[in-house]
Coordinates of C-alpha atoms in Angstrom, one line a residue:
Chain A
X137 CA 15.3 -40.3 -12.3
X138 CA 16.9 -37.1 -13.9
X139 CA 16.6 -33.9 -11.8
X140 CA 14.1 -31.5 -14.2
X141 CA 15.8 -27.8 -13.8
X142 CA 14.5 -25.0 -15.8
X143 CA 15.8 -21.9 -16.1
X144 CA 16.4 -19.5 -19.4
X145 CA 18.3 -21.2 -21.7
X146 CA 20.3 -18.8 -23.2
X147 CA 22.2 -17.2 -20.2
X148 CA 24.7 -17.9 -17.4
X149 CA 22.7 -16.3 -15.1
X150 CA 21.2 -17.3 -10.9
X151 CA 20.9 -20.9 -13.1
X152 CA 24.5 -21.1 -13.0
X153 CA 24.6 -21.8 -9.6
X154 CA 22.7 -24.4 -9.6
X155 CA 24.5 -26.2 -12.8
X156 CA 27.4 -26.3 -11.2
X157 CA 27.0 -28.0 -8.6
X158 CA 25.1 -30.6 -10.2
X159 CA 28.3 -30.9 -12.5
X160 CA 30.5 -31.1 -10.1
X161 CA 28.4 -33.8 -7.7
X162 CA 27.9 -35.8 -12.0
X163 CA 24.0 -36.0 -10.4
X164 CA 21.6 -36.3 -14.3
X165 CA 20.0 -33.4 -14.6
X166 CA 17.9 -32.1 -17.7
X167 CA 18.0 -28.7 -18.2
X168 CA 14.3 -28.1 -19.6
X169 CA 14.2 -24.9 -21.7
X170 CA 17.3 -25.6 -23.2
X171 CA 15.7 -28.8 -24.9
X172 CA 11.7 -27.2 -24.8
X173 CA 11.7 -23.2 -24.8
X174 CA 10.8 -20.9 -23.4
X175 CA 7.4 -21.1 -24.1
X176 CA 7.4 -24.2 -22.6
X177 CA 8.8 -22.9 -19.2
X178 CA 6.5 -19.9 -19.1
X179 CA 3.4 -22.7 -19.5
X180 CA 5.0 -24.6 -16.9
X181 CA 5.3 -21.7 -14.8
X182 CA 2.2 -20.2 -15.1
X183 CA 0.1 -23.6 -14.0
X184 CA 2.6 -23.4 -11.1
X185 CA 1.7 -19.8 -9.8
X186 CA -1.5 -21.0 -10.6
X187 CA -2.2 -23.8 -7.9
X188 CA -0.3 -21.2 -5.5
X189 CA 2.8 -23.1 -4.8
X190 CA 5.1 -21.3 -7.8
X191 CA 8.3 -20.3 -8.6
X192 CA 8.9 -16.7 -8.6
X193 CA 11.3 -16.6 -11.3
X194 CA 13.7 -19.4 -12.8
X195 CA 15.6 -21.2 -11.8
X196 CA 13.5 -24.3 -10.2
X197 CA 13.4 -27.9 -9.6
X198 CA 10.2 -29.6 -11.1
X199 CA 9.5 -32.2 -8.3
X200 CA 6.8 -34.8 -8.5
X201 CA 3.7 -32.6 -7.6
X202 CA 6.3 -29.6 -5.9
X203 CA 8.6 -27.6 -7.6
X204 CA 11.4 -25.8 -5.4
X205 CA 12.9 -22.7 -6.5
X206 CA 15.6 -19.4 -5.3
X207 CA 19.1 -21.0 -6.2
X208 CA 20.0 -21.2 -2.0
X209 CA 17.4 -23.2 -1.3
X210 CA 17.5 -25.3 -4.3
X211 CA 21.4 -25.7 -3.4
X212 CA 20.5 -26.6 0.4
X213 CA 17.8 -28.9 -1.1
X214 CA 20.4 -30.8 -3.5
X215 CA 23.1 -30.6 -0.4
X216 CA 20.4 -32.1 2.1
X217 CA 19.5 -35.0 -0.9
X218 CA 22.8 -35.8 -2.1
X219 CA 25.0 -36.0 1.3
X220 CA 26.8 -32.5 -0.9
X221 CA 26.7 -30.4 2.8
X222 CA 29.1 -30.8 5.6
X223 CA 27.8 -33.0 8.8
X224 CA 28.6 -30.3 11.3
X225 CA 25.1 -27.9 11.6
X226 CA 26.8 -24.7 12.8
X227 CA 28.9 -25.5 9.7
X228 CA 25.4 -26.4 7.4
X229 CA 24.3 -22.6 9.1
X230 CA 27.4 -21.2 7.7
X231 CA 27.2 -22.1 4.1
X232 CA 23.2 -21.9 3.8
X233 CA 25.2 -17.8 4.9
X234 CA 27.9 -17.7 2.5
X235 CA 25.3 -18.4 0.1
X236 CA 23.0 -16.2 0.3
X237 CA 25.8 -12.9 0.9
X238 CA 26.8 -14.3 -2.5
X239 CA 23.4 -13.9 -3.4
X240 CA 22.9 -10.5 -2.5
X241 CA 26.2 -9.3 -4.5
X242 CA 24.8 -11.4 -7.9
X243 CA 21.5 -8.8 -6.8
X244 CA 24.2 -5.6 -6.5
X245 CA 26.1 -6.9 -9.6
X246 CA 22.4 -6.9 -11.8
X247 CA 22.0 -3.5 -10.5
X248 CA 25.5 -2.2 -11.6
X249 CA 23.9 -2.4 -15.1
X250 CA 19.6 -1.9 -14.2
X251 CA 20.2 0.9 -11.9
X252 CA 16.9 2.4 -12.1
X253 CA 15.3 0.4 -15.0
X254 CA 15.3 -3.7 -14.1
X255 CA 13.1 -4.5 -16.9
X256 CA 14.4 -2.0 -19.3
X257 CA 17.5 -2.0 -21.4
X258 CA 20.9 -1.2 -20.9
X259 CA 21.0 1.7 -23.7
X260 CA 18.2 3.5 -21.2
X261 CA 20.4 4.1 -18.2
X262 CA 24.0 3.6 -19.4
X263 CA 24.8 7.2 -17.9
X264 CA 22.9 6.3 -14.3
X265 CA 24.7 3.0 -15.0
X266 CA 28.1 4.3 -14.8
X267 CA 26.9 5.9 -11.7
X268 CA 26.3 2.6 -10.1
X269 CA 29.3 1.3 -11.4
X270 CA 31.8 3.5 -10.3
X271 CA 31.0 2.8 -6.4
X272 CA 30.3 -1.2 -7.2
X273 CA 33.6 -1.2 -7.9
X274 CA 35.2 1.2 -5.8
X275 CA 33.5 0.6 -2.7
X276 CA 30.9 -2.7 -3.0
X277 CA 33.4 -5.4 -4.6
X278 CA 36.3 -5.0 -2.3
X279 CA 34.3 -4.8 0.9
X280 CA 32.6 -8.3 -0.4
X281 CA 35.8 -9.9 -1.8
X282 CA 37.2 -9.4 1.5
X283 CA 34.4 -11.3 3.4
X284 CA 34.6 -13.8 1.4
X285 CA 38.3 -14.0 1.7
X286 CA 38.7 -14.0 5.7
X287 CA 35.9 -17.5 4.4
X288 CA 38.3 -18.8 2.5
X289 CA 41.3 -18.6 4.3
X290 CA 39.7 -19.7 7.3
X291 CA 38.9 -23.0 5.6
X292 CA 40.3 -25.9 7.0
X293 CA 41.6 -26.8 3.3
X294 CA 41.9 -26.1 0.2
X295 CA 37.6 -25.7 0.3
X296 CA 35.7 -23.4 2.0
X297 CA 34.2 -25.1 4.3
X298 CA 34.8 -29.0 4.3
X299 CA 37.1 -31.5 3.8
X300 CA 35.7 -31.3 0.5
X301 CA 33.6 -29.5 -2.3
X302 CA 30.6 -27.8 -1.2
X303 CA 28.1 -25.7 -3.4
X304 CA 29.7 -22.8 -1.2
X305 CA 33.1 -23.4 -3.6
X306 CA 31.5 -24.0 -6.3
X307 CA 29.3 -20.3 -6.0
X308 CA 32.7 -18.8 -5.2
X309 CA 34.3 -20.5 -8.7
X310 CA 31.2 -19.2 -10.5
X311 CA 31.4 -15.7 -8.6
X312 CA 35.1 -15.4 -9.8
X313 CA 34.7 -16.4 -13.2
X314 CA 31.9 -13.7 -13.7
X315 CA 33.5 -10.9 -12.1
X316 CA 36.5 -11.2 -13.8
X317 CA 34.2 -11.4 -17.5
X318 CA 32.4 -8.4 -16.1
X319 CA 34.8 -6.5 -14.9
X320 CA 38.4 -7.4 -16.3
X321 CA 40.8 -4.9 -15.4
X322 CA 39.4 -4.6 -11.9
X323 CA 39.5 -7.9 -11.1
X324 CA 43.0 -7.6 -12.1
X325 CA 43.7 -4.7 -10.0
X326 CA 42.4 -6.9 -7.0
X327 CA 43.0 -10.3 -7.9
X328 CA 46.5 -10.3 -5.8
X329 CA 44.7 -9.6 -2.8
X330 CA 42.6 -12.6 -2.5
X331 CA 44.9 -15.6 -3.0
X332 CA 42.2 -17.4 -0.6
X333 CA 39.5 -17.3 -2.5
X334 CA 41.8 -18.0 -6.2
X335 CA 43.1 -20.6 -4.2
X336 CA 39.0 -22.2 -3.6
X337 CA 38.5 -21.3 -7.3
X338 CA 41.8 -23.2 -8.6
X339 CA 40.7 -26.0 -7.1
X340 CA 36.8 -26.0 -8.1
X341 CA 38.5 -25.6 -11.9
X342 CA 40.3 -29.2 -10.9
X343 CA 37.3 -30.9 -10.1
X344 CA 36.9 -34.1 -13.2
X345 CA 32.7 -33.2 -12.9
X346 CA 34.0 -29.2 -13.8
X347 CA 36.8 -29.6 -15.9
X348 CA 34.2 -31.9 -18.1
X349 CA 31.5 -29.4 -17.9
X350 CA 33.1 -25.9 -19.1
X351 CA 34.5 -28.0 -22.0
X352 CA 31.2 -29.4 -23.1
X353 CA 27.9 -27.1 -24.6
X354 CA 25.9 -27.6 -22.0
X355 CA 28.3 -24.3 -20.5
X356 CA 27.1 -21.2 -22.3
X357 CA 29.4 -18.3 -22.3
X358 CA 29.5 -15.1 -20.7
X359 CA 27.0 -12.6 -22.6
X360 CA 25.2 -9.4 -22.1
X361 CA 22.0 -11.0 -22.0
X362 CA 23.0 -12.3 -18.6
X363 CA 24.0 -11.2 -14.8
X364 CA 27.6 -10.6 -16.0
X365 CA 27.8 -8.2 -18.0
X366 CA 30.8 -6.9 -20.8
X367 CA 30.7 -3.2 -20.9
X368 CA 33.7 -1.8 -21.2
X369 CA 32.8 2.0 -20.2
X370 CA 31.7 0.0 -17.1
X371 CA 34.9 -1.3 -16.0
X372 CA 38.3 0.6 -15.3
X373 CA 41.9 -0.3 -12.8
Chain B
X113 CA 18.7 -18.0 28.1
X114 CA 17.8 -14.7 25.9
X115 CA 19.4 -15.1 22.6
X116 CA 21.7 -11.8 21.9
X117 CA 20.8 -10.6 18.4
X118 CA 22.8 -8.2 16.9
X119 CA 21.6 -4.7 14.1
X120 CA 21.1 -1.2 14.1
X121 CA 19.6 0.0 17.3
X122 CA 17.8 3.2 15.5
X123 CA 16.1 1.3 12.6
X124 CA 13.4 -1.7 12.1
X125 CA 15.4 -2.4 8.8
X126 CA 16.2 -6.3 7.9
X127 CA 16.5 -7.0 11.1
X128 CA 12.6 -6.5 12.1
X129 CA 12.0 -9.8 10.8
X130 CA 14.0 -11.3 13.1
X131 CA 12.3 -9.2 15.9
X132 CA 8.7 -10.3 14.8
X133 CA 9.4 -13.9 14.2
X134 CA 10.8 -13.8 18.1
X135 CA 8.1 -11.4 19.6
X136 CA 5.3 -13.5 18.2
X137 CA 7.0 -17.0 19.4
X138 CA 7.7 -15.5 22.6
X139 CA 11.3 -16.3 22.8
X140 CA 13.5 -13.8 25.0
X141 CA 16.5 -12.3 22.9
X142 CA 18.3 -8.7 24.0
X143 CA 18.9 -6.9 21.1
X144 CA 22.1 -5.4 22.1
X145 CA 23.3 -3.0 19.9
X146 CA 20.3 -1.2 21.5
X147 CA 21.8 -1.7 24.9
X148 CA 25.0 -1.3 24.0
X149 CA 25.8 0.6 20.9
X150 CA 26.5 0.6 17.5
X151 CA 30.0 0.9 18.7
X152 CA 29.6 -2.5 20.8
X153 CA 28.6 -4.5 17.6
X154 CA 31.6 -2.9 15.3
X155 CA 34.1 -4.4 17.8
X156 CA 32.2 -7.5 17.8
X157 CA 31.5 -7.9 14.0
X158 CA 35.5 -6.6 14.0
X159 CA 36.7 -9.2 16.4
X160 CA 33.9 -12.1 13.9
X161 CA 35.8 -11.3 10.8
X162 CA 38.9 -11.8 12.3
X163 CA 38.2 -15.4 12.7
X164 CA 36.7 -15.7 8.9
X165 CA 33.5 -16.9 10.2
X166 CA 32.0 -13.3 10.5
X167 CA 28.6 -11.6 9.0
X168 CA 29.1 -9.7 6.3
X169 CA 26.4 -7.3 7.9
X170 CA 24.2 -7.4 10.8
X171 CA 21.6 -8.6 11.9
X172 CA 23.0 -11.7 13.3
X173 CA 22.5 -14.1 16.2
X174 CA 25.6 -14.4 18.3
X175 CA 25.3 -18.0 19.8
X176 CA 27.9 -20.2 21.8
X177 CA 31.0 -19.3 19.4
X178 CA 29.9 -18.8 16.6
X179 CA 26.8 -16.0 14.8
X180 CA 23.9 -16.8 12.4
X181 CA 23.7 -14.4 10.2
X182 CA 21.2 -13.2 7.1
X183 CA 17.7 -13.0 8.0
X184 CA 16.5 -16.6 5.8
X185 CA 18.5 -17.9 7.7
X186 CA 18.8 -16.8 11.2
X187 CA 15.1 -17.0 10.8
X188 CA 15.4 -21.0 9.2
X189 CA 17.8 -21.8 12.0
X190 CA 15.0 -20.6 14.5
X191 CA 12.2 -22.2 13.4
X192 CA 14.1 -25.5 13.3
X193 CA 15.3 -24.5 16.9
X194 CA 12.5 -24.2 18.4
X195 CA 9.6 -26.0 16.6
X196 CA 8.0 -23.0 14.3
X197 CA 8.5 -24.4 10.6
X198 CA 5.8 -26.8 9.0
X199 CA 6.2 -30.6 10.2
X200 CA 6.4 -31.1 6.4
X201 CA 10.2 -30.9 4.0
X202 CA 8.8 -29.9 0.7
X203 CA 6.4 -27.0 3.4
X204 CA 9.6 -26.2 4.3
X205 CA 11.6 -25.4 1.1
X206 CA 8.6 -23.2 0.6
X207 CA 8.4 -21.3 3.7
X208 CA 12.5 -21.0 3.0
X209 CA 11.4 -20.4 -0.6
X210 CA 9.0 -17.5 0.6
X211 CA 11.6 -15.9 2.8
X212 CA 14.0 -15.4 -0.2
X213 CA 11.5 -14.1 -2.2
X214 CA 10.2 -11.6 0.4
X215 CA 14.4 -10.7 1.2
X216 CA 14.2 -10.4 -2.7
X217 CA 11.4 -7.7 -2.5
X218 CA 12.9 -5.9 0.5
X219 CA 16.0 -5.2 -1.9
X220 CA 14.5 -4.3 -4.7
X221 CA 13.0 -1.4 -2.2
X222 CA 15.6 -0.1 -0.6
X223 CA 17.2 0.0 -4.2
X224 CA 14.6 2.0 -5.4
X225 CA 15.4 5.2 -3.3
X226 CA 19.3 4.4 -3.3
X227 CA 19.9 3.3 -6.9
X228 CA 23.1 4.7 -8.4
X229 CA 24.6 5.0 -5.0
X230 CA 24.5 3.1 -1.7
X231 CA 26.7 4.5 0.0
X232 CA 25.5 8.2 -0.6
X233 CA 22.6 9.9 0.3
X234 CA 19.3 9.9 -1.1
X235 CA 19.1 13.6 -1.5
X236 CA 22.0 12.7 -4.4
X237 CA 19.9 10.2 -6.6
X238 CA 16.4 11.9 -6.3
X239 CA 16.2 12.0 -9.5
X240 CA 17.2 8.7 -10.5
X241 CA 15.1 7.1 -7.6
X242 CA 12.2 9.4 -9.3
X243 CA 12.5 6.7 -12.0
X244 CA 13.2 3.7 -10.1
X245 CA 10.0 4.1 -8.2
X246 CA 7.9 4.6 -11.3
X247 CA 9.1 0.5 -12.6
X248 CA 8.9 0.0 -9.4
X249 CA 5.0 1.3 -8.2
X250 CA 3.7 0.2 -11.5
X251 CA 5.2 -2.9 -13.0
X252 CA 7.3 -5.3 -9.4
X253 CA 5.2 -4.3 -6.5
X254 CA 2.5 -5.7 -7.9
X255 CA 4.1 -8.9 -9.6
X256 CA 5.3 -9.7 -5.9
X257 CA 2.3 -8.6 -4.5
X258 CA 0.3 -10.8 -7.0
X259 CA 2.6 -14.3 -6.1
X260 CA 2.5 -13.5 -1.8
X261 CA -1.4 -13.2 -2.7
X262 CA -1.7 -17.0 -5.0
X263 CA 0.6 -18.4 -2.1
X264 CA -1.6 -17.1 0.4
X265 CA -4.7 -18.2 -1.7
X266 CA -3.2 -21.6 -0.8
X267 CA -2.6 -21.8 2.4
X268 CA -5.0 -24.2 4.2
X269 CA -6.1 -22.0 7.3
X270 CA -5.8 -18.6 8.1
X271 CA -2.2 -18.8 7.9
X272 CA 0.0 -19.1 5.3
X273 CA 1.4 -22.7 5.1
X274 CA 0.2 -24.6 7.8
X275 CA -2.5 -24.5 10.7
X276 CA -0.2 -22.0 12.4
X277 CA 2.4 -19.5 12.3
X278 CA 4.8 -19.6 10.6
X279 CA 8.3 -16.7 9.9
X280 CA 6.8 -16.5 6.8
X281 CA 3.1 -15.3 7.9
X282 CA 5.6 -12.7 9.9
X283 CA 7.7 -11.6 7.0
X284 CA 4.4 -11.1 4.8
X285 CA 3.4 -9.1 7.5
X286 CA 5.9 -6.7 8.2
X287 CA 6.0 -6.2 4.0
X288 CA 2.5 -4.8 3.9
X289 CA 3.5 -2.9 7.2
X290 CA 6.3 -1.5 5.1
X291 CA 5.2 -1.0 1.8
X292 CA 1.8 0.8 4.1
X293 CA 4.3 3.1 5.4
X294 CA 6.6 4.0 2.2
X295 CA 4.2 4.2 -0.7
X296 CA 0.7 4.6 1.5
X297 CA -1.6 6.7 -2.0
X298 CA 0.0 3.5 -4.1
X299 CA -1.3 0.2 -1.2
X300 CA -5.2 1.8 -1.0
X301 CA -5.0 1.4 -4.5
X302 CA -3.8 -2.3 -4.8
X303 CA -4.7 -3.3 -1.5
X304 CA -8.2 -4.3 -2.8
X305 CA -6.9 -6.8 -4.8
X306 CA -4.8 -8.6 -2.3
X307 CA -7.7 -10.1 0.3
X308 CA -5.7 -13.4 0.9
X309 CA -1.8 -11.0 1.8
X310 CA -4.4 -8.6 3.8
X311 CA -5.8 -12.0 5.8
X312 CA -2.6 -12.1 7.2
X313 CA -1.9 -9.6 7.5
X314 CA -4.4 -9.3 9.8
X315 CA -4.1 -13.1 11.2
X316 CA -0.1 -11.8 12.4
X317 CA -1.1 -8.3 14.6
X318 CA -3.9 -10.0 16.0
X319 CA -1.6 -12.7 17.5
X320 CA -0.4 -11.5 21.5
X321 CA 3.1 -11.6 20.7
X322 CA 2.5 -9.2 18.4
X323 CA -0.3 -7.0 19.9
X324 CA 2.4 -6.8 22.9
X325 CA 4.6 -5.5 20.7
X326 CA 3.8 -3.4 19.1
X327 CA 1.9 -1.4 21.5
X328 CA 6.1 -1.4 23.4
X329 CA 8.9 0.9 23.2
X330 CA 11.0 -3.0 21.9
X331 CA 8.9 -1.8 18.2
X332 CA 11.0 1.6 16.8
X333 CA 8.8 3.9 14.1
X334 CA 9.7 3.6 10.9
X335 CA 12.2 6.5 9.5
X336 CA 13.8 7.5 6.5
X337 CA 17.0 6.2 8.3
X338 CA 15.7 2.7 7.3
X339 CA 14.7 0.6 4.0
X340 CA 11.3 1.5 3.8
X341 CA 10.9 5.3 4.2
X342 CA 8.5 8.0 3.1
X343 CA 9.5 9.5 0.5
X344 CA 6.2 11.2 -0.6
X345 CA 7.4 12.6 -4.0
X346 CA 8.2 8.4 -4.9
X347 CA 4.5 7.5 -4.3
X348 CA 1.5 7.6 -6.6
X349 CA -1.6 6.1 -7.0

């Protein structure tokens, strides 16, 4: 039976980290809100909150009787169910740790365009966003990329952790994709320093499931409602 | 043998979620940077980065040959090693999910006083912080507390998930403690709406290990270098 994934139907957002792992592994899933709409997702969410174990926010996987939310948690669940995690226990904690660090970076990326009013429009905080973006580009981004480059360099193969891909690889792929979309000038400057990270990106890009997904209409384009947003005024060399 | 925990020695910060679980469970640990200083922690971190599997940041547990970082990852490790997690698999994912949502709130709390320059001083972003704080107090904070109240109400006992405490309980305790310190006026207004969350807080407070810890000098006081900071100008009823 196909998994039921609920996430905002018009953006890649955090849900994309889950979609990519499912697509790479060839696991069947229904992207429910793309078929049924946002109102159906809200109704589903409210019902789950009433029983006390609802997700705080999408994305979540609806299973029989309960739901699993939080990207790193969903990926851990899928990994364990579908033999997509390393066999070694230390490697599994390392994979989870990397995914959580990716989540931290994703939260900082969102904060760049919404620094003072997460619920407000970007247009209402452009000056603040410009300041947040400068420090993000100059200090935070290279620090994170250094960390992921160290991790990729230490990988035992083309992959990050194992001799086959894990969701850590698909997540790093998405990070590079998103950062290139949001900061094309900055990434052009930085990328030569990160050959091993780009090696992982290329290996994921060549996975048959990912190649097919990227060509399909299931892969939504990046846009200015998601997490990675291209505002040229926030980019620089 | 005692665990070796590395974290900033002068703040509660994210490390406190780990300290509380260790203290509640009576697990021996060395708070290494409190004994050896920050320079020793930096040396330790740099050595681990060089081998490609270093933590992105403290806190981390140093084990033989590797380290485990990211609060939710450390707590999952400790839980599984020390029989501190529910036996039911769905409950374990729910516990991890709650911890990750707590981590999201903690990141938003930090963002309140550092909205545009994570590496800058609060004094350099007071106007921006005031704006971020207003939306946090009015919209984000009640939304998170509603979620945790739903979770606590659904608990099968005084505790959140199981018939005994888990690290979800100690983490919610710390959240209430921190929010009371940072937003005493706002929390005074909100707390009557969250009786089940306060029930969990009280139950954790009464654990023998926690009572002893809170009276000891191992419990650092809250201060304006940590995550939960009391700036009266950011609080309101």
